mmCIF file of C-alpha atoms in Angstrom:
data_model
loop_
_atom_site.group_PDB
_atom_site.id
_atom_site.type_symbol
_atom_site.label_atom_id
_atom_site.label_comp_id
_atom_site.label_asym_id
_atom_site.label_seq_id
_atom_site.Cartn_x
_atom_site.Cartn_y
_atom_site.Cartn_z
ATOM 1 C CA MET K 242 78.743 69.996 79.529
ATOM 2 C CA THR K 243 79.499 73.144 81.483
ATOM 3 C CA ASP K 244 77.620 76.361 80.832
ATOM 4 C CA PRO K 245 80.040 79.181 79.800
ATOM 5 C CA LYS K 246 77.680 81.715 81.411
ATOM 6 C CA GLU K 247 77.688 79.932 84.769
ATOM 7 C CA MET K 248 78.991 82.238 87.517
ATOM 8 C CA VAL K 249 82.178 81.025 89.221
ATOM 9 C CA GLU K 250 84.375 82.479 91.956
ATOM 10 C CA VAL K 251 87.504 84.201 90.691
ATOM 11 C CA ALA K 252 88.719 85.680 94.000
ATOM 12 C CA SER K 253 87.803 86.289 97.617
ATOM 13 C CA PHE K 254 88.718 89.161 99.903
ATOM 14 C CA PRO K 255 88.435 89.907 103.619
ATOM 15 C CA GLU K 256 86.990 93.394 102.977
ATOM 16 C CA GLU K 257 84.051 94.429 100.818
ATOM 17 C CA THR K 258 85.928 97.440 99.441
ATOM 18 C CA GLN K 259 88.636 95.138 98.053
ATOM 19 C CA GLY K 260 85.998 93.031 96.341
ATOM 20 C CA GLU K 261 84.286 96.085 94.884
ATOM 21 C CA LEU K 262 87.621 97.356 93.551
ATOM 22 C CA ALA K 263 88.179 94.018 91.822
ATOM 23 C CA VAL K 264 84.671 94.163 90.322
ATOM 24 C CA SER K 265 85.367 97.696 89.039
ATOM 25 C CA LEU K 266 88.675 96.647 87.505
ATOM 26 C CA LEU K 267 87.060 93.710 85.725
ATOM 27 C CA ALA K 268 84.120 95.826 84.527
ATOM 28 C CA ALA K 269 86.533 98.403 83.099
ATOM 29 C CA GLU K 270 88.045 95.583 81.024
ATOM 30 C CA GLY K 271 84.634 94.439 79.779
ATOM 31 C CA ILE K 272 84.207 91.488 82.139
ATOM 32 C CA PRO K 273 80.895 91.431 84.002
ATOM 33 C CA ALA K 274 81.496 90.605 87.665
ATOM 34 C CA ALA K 275 79.656 90.694 90.975
ATOM 35 C CA CYS K 276 80.629 90.934 94.621
ATOM 36 C CA LEU K 277 78.822 88.479 96.915
ATOM 37 C CA GLY K 278 78.552 88.384 100.680
ATOM 38 C CA GLY K 279 79.244 91.990 101.579
ATOM 39 C CA HIS K 280 75.959 93.280 102.880
ATOM 40 C CA ILE K 281 75.196 90.156 104.872
ATOM 41 C CA LYS K 282 78.271 90.858 107.006
ATOM 42 C CA ASN K 283 76.586 94.022 108.258
ATOM 43 C CA THR K 284 73.694 92.098 109.795
ATOM 44 C CA ASN K 285 75.585 90.081 112.382
ATOM 45 C CA LEU K 286 79.012 90.271 114.010
ATOM 46 C CA PHE K 287 79.355 86.487 113.656
ATOM 47 C CA PHE K 288 79.324 86.855 109.853
ATOM 48 C CA ALA K 289 81.800 89.715 109.958
ATOM 49 C CA LEU K 290 84.416 87.492 111.591
ATOM 50 C CA GLY K 291 84.717 84.759 109.008
ATOM 51 C CA LEU K 292 82.713 85.321 105.852
ATOM 52 C CA PRO K 293 84.918 86.335 102.905
ATOM 53 C CA ILE K 294 83.686 88.562 100.104
ATOM 54 C CA LYS K 295 83.543 86.574 96.871
ATOM 55 C CA VAL K 296 83.972 88.008 93.392
ATOM 56 C CA VAL K 297 82.282 85.981 90.677
ATOM 57 C CA VAL K 298 82.505 86.093 86.873
ATOM 58 C CA ARG K 299 81.120 84.024 84.014
ATOM 59 C CA ARG K 300 83.009 80.788 83.463
ATOM 60 C CA CYS K 301 83.953 81.921 79.948
ATOM 61 C CA ASP K 302 85.699 85.005 81.443
ATOM 62 C CA LEU K 303 87.453 83.180 84.294
ATOM 63 C CA GLU K 304 90.974 82.917 82.856
ATOM 64 C CA ARG K 305 91.092 86.524 81.637
ATOM 65 C CA ALA K 306 89.724 87.738 84.984
ATOM 66 C CA ARG K 307 92.437 85.809 86.840
ATOM 67 C CA GLU K 308 95.099 87.362 84.610
ATOM 68 C CA LEU K 309 93.781 90.882 85.177
ATOM 69 C CA LEU K 310 93.598 90.464 88.939
ATOM 70 C CA ALA K 311 97.101 88.984 89.041
ATOM 71 C CA GLU K 312 98.439 91.933 87.029
ATOM 72 C CA GLN K 313 96.728 94.341 89.408
ATOM 73 C CA ASN K 314 98.301 92.713 92.454
ATOM 74 C CA GLN K 315 101.828 92.531 91.016
ATOM 75 C CA PRO K 316 102.259 94.701 87.944
ATOM 76 C CA PRO K 317 105.318 93.921 85.798
ATOM 77 C CA GLY K 318 108.395 95.894 86.833
ATOM 78 C CA TRP K 319 106.881 97.106 90.096
ATOM 79 C CA GLU K 320 109.329 97.691 92.886
ATOM 80 C CA ASP K 321 108.727 99.089 96.320
ATOM 81 C CA GLU K 322 110.015 102.669 96.494
ATOM 82 C CA ALA K 323 110.833 102.206 100.168
ATOM 83 C CA GLU K 324 113.211 99.354 99.324
ATOM 84 C CA GLN K 325 115.006 101.519 96.770
ATOM 85 C CA ALA K 326 115.267 104.631 98.950
ATOM 86 C CA LYS K 327 118.462 105.199 100.871
ATOM 87 C CA ALA K 328 118.244 105.091 104.621
ATOM 88 C CA GLU K 329 118.120 108.522 106.259
ATOM 89 C CA ASP K 330 121.378 107.916 108.139
ATOM 90 C CA GLU K 331 123.371 107.117 104.961
#
């Protein structure tokens, strides 16, 4: 039987700031989350080259956390303003 409070990875990011933003988003929605691996990258250049920042949540919050992060990355109806803008020479 799996423990619903077990911490599981919901996402990973190349930069600590991205991970912290994800943690803040999840916390604002009532989902406790943590960012792992960020400070260790500061101790050695070797770690900085390949160690991703992991965001973890409780297993019972995993699906909702995935939904929230997916919405944040591609909100419904979002379109790039640059693609809609007319070229300057038109």
